Short mmCIF file of C-alpha atoms in Angstrom, two decimals:
data_model
loop_
_atom_site.label_atom_id
_atom_site.label_comp_id
_atom_site.label_asym_id
_atom_site.label_seq_id
_atom_site.Cartn_x
_atom_site.Cartn_y
_atom_site.Cartn_z
CA UNK A 1 -27.86 17.83 -3.08
CA UNK A 2 -24.70 16.09 -3.59
CA UNK A 3 -26.56 12.85 -5.27
CA UNK A 4 -25.84 14.26 -9.11
CA UNK A 5 -21.93 14.31 -8.27
CA UNK A 6 -22.56 10.79 -5.79
CA UNK A 7 -23.83 8.65 -8.42
CA UNK A 8 -20.99 10.31 -10.63
CA UNK A 9 -18.51 9.25 -7.94
CA UNK A 10 -19.88 6.14 -7.95
CA UNK A 11 -19.49 4.65 -11.22
CA UNK A 12 -15.65 3.36 -11.41
CA UNK A 13 -15.65 3.61 -15.04
CA UNK A 14 -15.90 7.08 -15.19
CA UNK A 15 -13.69 8.47 -12.29
CA UNK A 16 -11.40 6.25 -13.67
CA UNK A 17 -11.82 7.64 -17.49
CA UNK A 18 -11.82 11.04 -16.18
CA UNK A 19 -9.08 10.24 -13.45
CA UNK A 20 -6.26 8.55 -14.47
CA UNK A 21 -2.14 9.10 -15.18
CA UNK A 22 -2.49 9.96 -18.87
CA UNK A 23 -5.73 12.76 -18.50
CA UNK A 24 -4.06 14.47 -15.89
CA UNK A 25 -0.66 14.55 -17.80
CA UNK A 26 -2.42 15.78 -21.11
CA UNK A 27 -4.01 18.07 -17.95
CA UNK A 28 -0.54 19.25 -16.52
CA UNK A 29 0.76 20.06 -20.27
CA UNK A 30 -1.73 22.05 -21.47
CA UNK A 31 -1.94 24.39 -18.59
CA UNK A 32 -0.30 27.62 -18.84
CA UNK A 33 0.98 27.76 -15.23
CA UNK A 34 2.72 24.53 -15.35
CA UNK A 35 6.41 24.36 -16.59
CA UNK A 36 7.46 21.22 -17.30
CA UNK A 37 11.28 20.21 -17.93
CA UNK A 38 12.16 17.53 -20.28
CA UNK A 39 15.09 15.39 -18.99
CA UNK A 40 17.19 11.92 -19.31
CA UNK A 41 18.89 9.70 -17.23
CA UNK A 42 21.23 7.07 -16.74
CA UNK A 43 20.52 3.66 -15.40
CA UNK A 44 20.52 3.15 -11.50
CA UNK A 45 20.25 6.45 -10.51
CA UNK A 46 18.76 7.68 -7.75
CA UNK A 47 14.87 10.69 -8.32
CA UNK A 48 13.27 10.16 -5.11
CA UNK A 49 15.58 9.23 -2.10
CA UNK A 50 13.71 7.80 1.46
CA UNK A 51 13.80 10.44 3.94
CA UNK A 52 15.11 13.13 1.56
CA UNK A 53 13.02 16.45 1.58
CA UNK A 54 12.11 16.90 -2.42
CA UNK A 55 10.49 19.24 -5.00
CA UNK A 56 9.71 17.16 -7.89
CA UNK A 57 7.07 15.15 -9.29
CA UNK A 58 8.27 12.98 -12.08
CA UNK A 59 6.23 11.29 -15.34
CA UNK A 60 7.88 8.26 -16.58
CA UNK A 61 8.45 9.08 -20.84
CA UNK A 62 10.35 5.94 -21.49
CA UNK A 63 12.50 3.53 -18.79
CA UNK A 64 11.86 1.73 -15.14
CA UNK A 65 12.23 2.51 -12.25
CA UNK A 66 12.24 0.45 -8.58
CA UNK A 67 11.28 1.26 -5.82
CA UNK A 68 9.55 -0.91 -2.99
CA UNK A 69 6.43 -0.44 -4.27
CA UNK A 70 8.15 -2.44 -7.29
CA UNK A 71 8.93 -2.20 -10.23
CA UNK A 72 7.38 0.91 -12.54
CA UNK A 73 7.61 2.30 -15.77
CA UNK A 74 6.17 4.03 -19.19
CA UNK A 75 3.04 6.21 -18.08
CA UNK A 76 3.38 6.11 -13.94
CA UNK A 77 4.16 9.64 -11.90
CA UNK A 78 6.52 9.91 -9.41
CA UNK A 79 6.83 11.87 -5.87
CA UNK A 80 2.95 12.89 -6.16
CA UNK A 81 2.26 10.82 -2.32
CA UNK A 82 4.62 13.37 -0.88
CA UNK A 83 2.72 16.54 -2.54
CA UNK A 84 -0.41 17.13 0.36
CA UNK A 85 1.80 17.76 3.34
CA UNK A 86 5.49 17.82 1.99
CA UNK A 87 6.62 14.85 4.09
CA UNK A 88 9.69 13.06 3.17
CA UNK A 89 9.46 9.80 1.01
CA UNK A 90 9.06 6.85 2.63
CA UNK A 91 11.50 5.04 -0.33
CA UNK A 92 13.60 5.59 -2.56
CA UNK A 93 13.05 5.16 -6.30
CA UNK A 94 15.83 4.83 -8.52
CA UNK A 95 15.95 3.74 -11.99
CA UNK A 96 16.82 0.23 -13.68
CA UNK A 97 17.52 1.35 -16.96
CA UNK A 98 18.29 5.19 -19.22
CA UNK A 99 14.99 6.86 -18.56
CA UNK A 100 13.26 10.07 -20.22
CA UNK A 101 11.11 12.26 -17.99
CA UNK A 102 9.00 14.67 -17.43
CA UNK A 103 10.18 17.18 -14.21
CA UNK A 104 7.27 19.45 -12.63
CA UNK A 105 7.80 21.68 -9.79
CA UNK A 106 5.63 20.12 -6.60
CA UNK A 107 4.30 23.23 -6.08
CA UNK A 108 2.82 24.05 -9.61
CA UNK A 109 1.44 20.72 -9.42
CA UNK A 110 -0.49 21.23 -7.04
CA UNK A 111 -1.69 24.70 -7.35
CA UNK A 112 -3.41 23.23 -9.92
CA UNK A 113 -4.78 20.39 -8.45
CA UNK A 114 -6.28 22.56 -6.19
CA UNK A 115 -7.97 25.02 -8.46
CA UNK A 116 -9.38 21.45 -9.99
CA UNK A 117 -12.46 21.18 -8.15
CA UNK A 118 -11.89 17.50 -8.30
CA UNK A 119 -8.64 17.90 -8.21
CA UNK A 120 -8.06 15.55 -5.52
CA UNK A 121 -9.47 12.19 -7.20
CA UNK A 122 -6.20 12.22 -9.06
CA UNK A 123 -4.13 12.01 -5.95
CA UNK A 124 -6.99 9.90 -5.05
CA UNK A 125 -6.98 7.31 -7.92
CA UNK A 126 -2.98 7.23 -8.49
CA UNK A 127 -2.60 6.53 -5.00
CA UNK A 128 -4.85 3.90 -4.89
CA UNK A 129 -3.24 2.61 -7.60
CA UNK A 130 0.42 2.22 -5.87
CA UNK A 131 -1.25 0.64 -2.89
CA UNK A 132 -2.59 -1.98 -5.73
CA UNK A 133 0.94 -1.95 -6.19
CA UNK A 134 2.41 -2.46 -3.15
CA UNK A 135 -0.63 -5.06 -2.64
CA UNK A 136 -0.07 -7.26 -5.30
CA UNK A 137 4.39 -7.45 -4.72
CA UNK A 138 3.52 -8.23 -1.14
CA UNK A 139 0.89 -10.86 -2.55
CA UNK A 140 4.38 -12.63 -3.89
CA UNK A 141 5.78 -12.56 -1.55
CA UNK A 142 4.45 -15.03 0.77
CA UNK A 143 4.39 -17.93 -2.19
CA UNK A 144 6.86 -20.42 -1.63
CA UNK A 145 10.15 -20.70 -4.41
CA UNK A 146 9.68 -21.23 -7.58
CA UNK A 147 6.31 -20.24 -7.15
CA UNK A 148 7.09 -16.69 -6.35
CA UNK A 149 9.43 -16.77 -9.13
CA UNK A 150 7.19 -17.88 -11.18
CA UNK A 151 4.48 -14.93 -10.17
CA UNK A 152 6.74 -12.16 -10.40
CA UNK A 153 8.25 -13.31 -13.65
CA UNK A 154 4.44 -13.67 -15.30
CA UNK A 155 3.79 -10.19 -13.73
CA UNK A 156 7.25 -8.38 -15.33
CA UNK A 157 6.81 -10.07 -18.31
CA UNK A 158 3.25 -8.52 -18.67
CA UNK A 159 4.29 -5.16 -17.24
CA UNK A 160 7.48 -4.95 -18.98
CA UNK A 161 7.55 -8.34 -21.81
CA UNK A 162 8.23 -7.48 -25.18
CA UNK A 163 6.37 -10.61 -26.72
CA UNK A 164 8.18 -12.45 -30.10
CA UNK A 165 6.95 -15.21 -31.81
CA UNK A 166 5.95 -17.61 -28.74
CA UNK A 167 7.50 -15.98 -26.12
CA UNK A 168 7.79 -12.79 -24.06
CA UNK A 169 11.07 -10.74 -23.21
CA UNK A 170 11.91 -9.09 -20.84
CA UNK A 171 14.51 -6.09 -21.09
CA UNK A 172 18.04 -6.67 -19.92
CA UNK A 173 17.93 -4.58 -17.34
CA UNK A 174 16.12 -7.32 -15.38
CA UNK A 175 19.25 -9.07 -13.85
CA UNK A 176 19.47 -11.99 -11.98
CA UNK A 177 20.36 -9.68 -8.83
CA UNK A 178 18.02 -7.55 -9.95
CA UNK A 179 15.05 -10.15 -10.02
CA UNK A 180 16.65 -11.98 -6.60
CA UNK A 181 16.02 -8.34 -4.54
CA UNK A 182 12.93 -8.49 -5.82
CA UNK A 183 11.75 -11.71 -5.01
CA UNK A 184 13.77 -11.87 -2.45
CA UNK A 185 15.94 -14.79 -3.05
CA UNK A 186 19.27 -15.40 -2.99
CA UNK A 187 20.96 -14.68 -6.45
CA UNK A 188 21.71 -18.50 -6.12
CA UNK A 189 18.43 -19.20 -5.35
CA UNK A 190 17.63 -17.28 -8.47
CA UNK A 191 20.02 -19.48 -10.51
CA UNK A 192 19.04 -22.85 -8.99
CA UNK A 193 15.15 -21.51 -10.09
CA UNK A 194 16.05 -20.68 -13.40
CA UNK A 195 17.46 -24.55 -14.09
CA UNK A 196 14.53 -25.78 -12.86
CA UNK A 197 11.88 -23.30 -14.94
CA UNK A 198 14.16 -24.74 -17.68
CA UNK A 199 13.54 -28.10 -17.46
CA UNK A 200 9.58 -27.08 -16.86
CA UNK A 201 10.12 -25.45 -20.81
CA UNK A 202 8.35 -22.40 -18.87
CA UNK A 203 11.63 -20.57 -19.29
CA UNK A 204 13.51 -21.37 -23.05
CA UNK A 205 16.82 -22.25 -22.55
CA UNK A 206 17.80 -19.70 -25.42
CA UNK A 207 19.11 -17.19 -22.93
CA UNK A 208 21.96 -15.18 -24.46
CA UNK A 209 22.36 -12.48 -22.99
CA UNK A 210 21.19 -13.40 -19.78
CA UNK A 211 17.49 -11.98 -21.30
CA UNK A 212 14.32 -14.12 -19.47
CA UNK A 213 12.92 -15.54 -22.06
CA UNK A 214 9.18 -16.53 -20.92
CA UNK A 215 6.96 -18.93 -22.44
CA UNK A 216 4.16 -16.35 -24.34
CA UNK A 217 1.39 -19.09 -23.22
CA UNK A 218 2.18 -18.94 -19.43
CA UNK A 219 1.71 -15.38 -19.73
CA UNK A 220 -1.56 -13.64 -19.87
CA UNK A 221 -2.52 -10.39 -22.08
CA UNK A 222 -3.52 -7.92 -20.35
CA UNK B 1 -5.55 32.30 -5.31
CA UNK B 2 -4.12 28.95 -3.80
CA UNK B 3 -1.81 30.15 -1.77
CA UNK B 4 -3.23 30.15 1.84
CA UNK B 5 -5.19 26.79 0.82
CA UNK B 6 -1.64 25.17 -0.04
CA UNK B 7 0.35 26.30 2.82
CA UNK B 8 -1.90 25.17 5.38
CA UNK B 9 -1.76 21.71 2.99
CA UNK B 10 1.28 21.81 2.99
CA UNK B 11 2.22 21.77 7.06
CA UNK B 12 2.35 17.66 8.17
CA UNK B 13 1.17 18.92 11.49
CA UNK B 14 -2.18 20.94 10.83
CA UNK B 15 -3.56 18.12 8.63
CA UNK B 16 -2.84 15.66 10.86
CA UNK B 17 -5.18 17.48 13.50
CA UNK B 18 -7.79 17.82 11.14
CA UNK B 19 -8.05 15.24 9.21
CA UNK B 20 -7.36 12.09 11.04
CA UNK B 21 -10.23 9.12 11.84
CA UNK B 22 -10.34 10.28 15.54
CA UNK B 23 -11.74 13.16 13.65
CA UNK B 24 -13.73 11.55 11.81
CA UNK B 25 -15.37 9.49 13.70
CA UNK B 26 -16.80 12.96 15.69
CA UNK B 27 -18.18 14.44 12.87
CA UNK B 28 -19.90 11.43 11.91
CA UNK B 29 -21.43 10.76 15.22
CA UNK B 30 -22.40 14.37 15.23
CA UNK B 31 -23.92 15.03 12.03
CA UNK B 32 -27.83 14.59 12.29
CA UNK B 33 -27.74 12.54 8.51
CA UNK B 34 -25.70 9.41 9.35
CA UNK B 35 -27.10 7.14 11.90
CA UNK B 36 -24.47 4.87 12.65
CA UNK B 37 -24.94 1.39 14.56
CA UNK B 38 -23.26 -0.06 17.81
CA UNK B 39 -22.24 -4.42 16.31
CA UNK B 40 -20.67 -6.37 18.77
CA UNK B 41 -19.02 -9.56 16.84
CA UNK B 42 -17.71 -12.32 18.07
CA UNK B 43 -13.82 -13.23 16.36
CA UNK B 44 -13.38 -15.02 13.55
CA UNK B 45 -15.96 -13.52 11.51
CA UNK B 46 -15.53 -11.54 7.85
CA UNK B 47 -16.31 -8.52 8.37
CA UNK B 48 -15.71 -7.57 4.41
CA UNK B 49 -14.94 -10.27 1.74
CA UNK B 50 -12.69 -10.24 -0.91
CA UNK B 51 -14.44 -9.42 -3.96
CA UNK B 52 -17.43 -8.69 -2.31
CA UNK B 53 -19.70 -5.56 -2.93
CA UNK B 54 -19.86 -4.16 1.07
CA UNK B 55 -22.48 -1.79 2.08
CA UNK B 56 -21.26 -0.15 5.16
CA UNK B 57 -18.01 1.15 6.54
CA UNK B 58 -16.92 0.41 9.89
CA UNK B 59 -14.88 1.58 13.20
CA UNK B 60 -13.07 -0.39 15.61
CA UNK B 61 -14.29 0.70 19.14
CA UNK B 62 -12.71 -2.27 20.87
CA UNK B 63 -11.30 -5.66 19.12
CA UNK B 64 -8.46 -6.20 16.37
CA UNK B 65 -9.10 -7.46 13.40
CA UNK B 66 -6.20 -8.89 10.36
CA UNK B 67 -6.04 -8.22 6.69
CA UNK B 68 -3.38 -8.45 4.17
CA UNK B 69 -2.60 -5.18 5.04
CA UNK B 70 -1.88 -6.13 8.88
CA UNK B 71 -3.12 -6.19 11.87
CA UNK B 72 -5.96 -2.96 12.95
CA UNK B 73 -7.16 -2.46 16.37
CA UNK B 74 -9.53 0.41 18.01
CA UNK B 75 -9.41 3.54 16.54
CA UNK B 76 -9.47 2.62 12.75
CA UNK B 77 -11.90 2.54 9.94
CA UNK B 78 -12.01 -0.11 7.14
CA UNK B 79 -13.97 0.03 3.92
CA UNK B 80 -13.42 3.22 3.33
CA UNK B 81 -10.98 2.03 0.13
CA UNK B 82 -14.10 1.17 -1.99
CA UNK B 83 -16.32 4.46 -0.51
CA UNK B 84 -15.48 5.82 -3.84
CA UNK B 85 -16.30 4.35 -6.74
CA UNK B 86 -17.88 1.41 -4.90
CA UNK B 87 -15.73 -1.33 -6.52
CA UNK B 88 -15.30 -4.14 -4.48
CA UNK B 89 -12.98 -4.72 -1.90
CA UNK B 90 -9.21 -6.31 -2.50
CA UNK B 91 -8.89 -8.51 0.73
CA UNK B 92 -11.28 -10.19 3.24
CA UNK B 93 -11.09 -8.34 6.89
CA UNK B 94 -11.90 -10.54 10.03
CA UNK B 95 -11.73 -10.68 13.34
CA UNK B 96 -9.21 -12.00 15.68
CA UNK B 97 -11.10 -11.68 18.99
CA UNK B 98 -14.52 -10.28 19.74
CA UNK B 99 -15.13 -6.74 18.45
CA UNK B 100 -17.47 -3.84 19.87
CA UNK B 101 -17.62 -2.20 16.08
CA UNK B 102 -19.72 1.37 14.68
CA UNK B 103 -21.06 0.15 11.79
CA UNK B 104 -22.62 3.61 8.84
CA UNK B 105 -23.94 3.34 5.76
CA UNK B 106 -21.53 3.28 2.66
CA UNK B 107 -23.71 6.22 1.10
CA UNK B 108 -24.55 8.35 4.06
CA UNK B 109 -20.89 8.43 4.62
CA UNK B 110 -20.31 9.60 1.34
CA UNK B 111 -22.74 12.36 0.83
CA UNK B 112 -21.48 13.38 4.15
CA UNK B 113 -18.29 13.41 2.94
CA UNK B 114 -18.09 14.78 -0.01
CA UNK B 115 -20.75 17.78 2.03
CA UNK B 116 -17.61 19.24 3.41
CA UNK B 117 -15.32 21.62 1.53
CA UNK B 118 -11.84 19.35 2.15
CA UNK B 119 -13.97 15.60 3.05
CA UNK B 120 -11.25 14.22 0.84
CA UNK B 121 -8.80 14.58 2.91
CA UNK B 122 -10.32 12.28 5.11
CA UNK B 123 -10.31 9.92 2.75
CA UNK B 124 -6.73 10.88 1.40
CA UNK B 125 -5.07 10.70 4.14
CA UNK B 126 -6.28 7.15 5.62
CA UNK B 127 -5.86 5.69 2.50
CA UNK B 128 -2.09 6.51 3.34
CA UNK B 129 -2.21 5.26 6.60
CA UNK B 130 -2.62 2.31 4.95
CA UNK B 131 -0.75 2.20 2.51
CA UNK B 132 1.89 2.83 5.11
CA UNK B 133 0.73 -0.23 7.28
CA UNK B 134 1.15 -2.38 4.35
CA UNK B 135 4.47 -0.55 3.41
CA UNK B 136 5.72 -1.84 6.99
CA UNK B 137 4.64 -5.29 6.56
CA UNK B 138 6.11 -5.99 3.45
CA UNK B 139 9.43 -4.85 4.62
CA UNK B 140 8.81 -7.91 7.74
CA UNK B 141 8.73 -10.10 4.65
CA UNK B 142 12.71 -9.56 3.43
CA UNK B 143 13.85 -10.06 6.85
CA UNK B 144 15.06 -13.56 7.70
CA UNK B 145 13.68 -16.15 9.76
CA UNK B 146 14.59 -14.93 13.47
CA UNK B 147 15.08 -11.33 12.68
CA UNK B 148 11.44 -11.97 11.03
CA UNK B 149 9.95 -12.36 13.65
CA UNK B 150 11.51 -10.74 16.50
CA UNK B 151 10.32 -7.20 14.37
CA UNK B 152 7.26 -8.61 13.86
CA UNK B 153 6.60 -9.31 17.89
CA UNK B 154 8.35 -5.77 18.09
CA UNK B 155 5.99 -4.24 16.00
CA UNK B 156 2.50 -6.57 17.04
CA UNK B 157 4.03 -5.04 21.04
CA UNK B 158 3.80 -1.75 20.18
CA UNK B 159 0.03 -1.18 18.80
CA UNK B 160 -1.56 -3.80 20.80
CA UNK B 161 0.80 -5.18 23.89
CA UNK B 162 -0.01 -3.89 27.18
CA UNK B 163 2.82 -3.40 29.22
CA UNK B 164 3.19 -5.00 32.59
CA UNK B 165 6.95 -4.47 34.66
CA UNK B 166 9.51 -5.06 32.46
CA UNK B 167 7.62 -6.88 29.88
CA UNK B 168 4.78 -6.31 27.35
CA UNK B 169 2.09 -8.76 27.07
CA UNK B 170 0.47 -9.66 23.64
CA UNK B 171 -3.49 -10.47 23.87
CA UNK B 172 -4.33 -13.85 23.61
CA UNK B 173 -5.42 -13.81 20.08
CA UNK B 174 -2.14 -13.36 18.87
CA UNK B 175 -1.73 -17.50 18.46
CA UNK B 176 1.33 -19.14 17.65
CA UNK B 177 -0.78 -19.68 13.88
CA UNK B 178 -2.08 -16.11 13.79
CA UNK B 179 1.34 -15.46 14.27
CA UNK B 180 2.70 -17.79 11.77
CA UNK B 181 0.30 -16.35 8.64
CA UNK B 182 1.32 -12.68 9.33
CA UNK B 183 4.60 -13.67 9.38
CA UNK B 184 4.42 -15.96 6.52
CA UNK B 185 6.70 -18.68 7.92
CA UNK B 186 5.59 -22.57 8.97
CA UNK B 187 4.07 -23.12 12.90
CA UNK B 188 7.18 -25.80 13.26
CA UNK B 189 10.03 -22.46 12.02
CA UNK B 190 7.84 -20.24 14.82
CA UNK B 191 8.30 -22.89 17.90
CA UNK B 192 12.05 -23.02 16.94
CA UNK B 193 12.27 -19.25 16.86
CA UNK B 194 9.86 -19.16 20.32
CA UNK B 195 12.91 -21.34 21.75
CA UNK B 196 16.11 -19.46 19.92
CA UNK B 197 14.38 -15.82 21.14
CA UNK B 198 13.59 -17.44 24.73
CA UNK B 199 17.37 -18.39 25.28
CA UNK B 200 18.22 -14.62 24.09
CA UNK B 201 15.32 -13.55 26.75
CA UNK B 202 13.43 -11.44 24.39
CA UNK B 203 10.75 -13.49 24.78
CA UNK B 204 10.11 -14.67 28.49
CA UNK B 205 10.28 -18.31 29.87
CA UNK B 206 6.73 -17.33 31.35
CA UNK B 207 4.58 -18.56 28.62
CA UNK B 208 1.02 -19.27 30.58
CA UNK B 209 -1.94 -19.92 28.18
CA UNK B 210 0.73 -19.37 25.14
CA UNK B 211 0.81 -15.80 25.61
CA UNK B 212 3.45 -13.70 24.42
CA UNK B 213 5.50 -12.18 26.74
CA UNK B 214 8.41 -9.61 25.14
CA UNK B 215 11.56 -8.14 27.10
CA UNK B 216 9.35 -4.55 27.48
CA UNK B 217 13.13 -2.90 26.74
CA UNK B 218 13.18 -4.26 23.66
CA UNK B 219 9.77 -2.42 22.84
CA UNK B 220 10.79 1.28 21.83
CA UNK B 221 7.39 3.91 23.33
CA UNK B 222 5.13 5.06 19.96
#
């Protein structure tokens, strides 16, 4: 009876092609029942606050935000985890640089999602993506100082770095302090580790404006 | 059109009452199309292996397992995260003590789930539960030595401890080594922290068989 659908559900590629954030955004923007707003917001602003009900779903068009799950950039939805059940967020999400966002009304998104037969797959896959992000960040914390720092930098470089010649440069919003927080190390420790990583030529000594210049050969392309 | 359903979906209590693991298990056991097997398995056995396709869903009837998400005990489903898309597990799940399980065939569970109109809510809620478990364990790693050890022990005591007079005793499967792994501390560090916690009367000095006896007043009831 459900075999056809089941076979499709069993195909990872079909699902990931049809139910990802990009397709979801396109659908939302095309729907007559959805009234997105555009928002530009400065850095260091809370978009979603732990324990505080919020009425919006956000989509990042430009910029980077941070949360207990890690950093999230362009193409990510925020707030979908409290869509069903309308519960309060478990963690705060704040901008670490100026961001451009779409803002959607939660109830509108919800109505739209449930008007689709397989709308829940969007929710489920995005939830899964976030879980995997958290799982990855969790794994960093099980590494020791220098290893942890390297793993964190390579990961950030893959997601947010800009390739330039043989280097990958992190956006300037990734300050020592922010990386220290994320890696759960003190700023002092980070400073010592940076020296170490420069000696190993993992980081380039050219660190004008305190930017992180990472040896490009150490950053696998995604 | 969907308002009625939406209002229900917006009610956290209704959803959590109707779509939790217990209700899901009851439904599975009542269905004619599901053929559960019972399994007794020894400690230190892999139930699910990272990167290896598995054809089963497990339900823990007795015993405790460990994974990157943390420890899971009686009443938990295992393997649902790879049901849709049939992808390979991201982490290994192994028994830390002898376990009694129900074993379900993945495809049978999948067919059953999708024969229900709101079957996806089971998946979604269980996925969410696991994410929250991971989030909690992640937060432990951001604490320093003694604080981390206390938080981990209180949490384990709440989930798996047995109250006896003014103490909460952890099952003997929670060895120093296992807690060290979980807390991401060395066994040496754990040994030092245990001495410290005994001085503070957080742990009782009566530690026959290396059991953890925790001051019951420090363990909030769930």
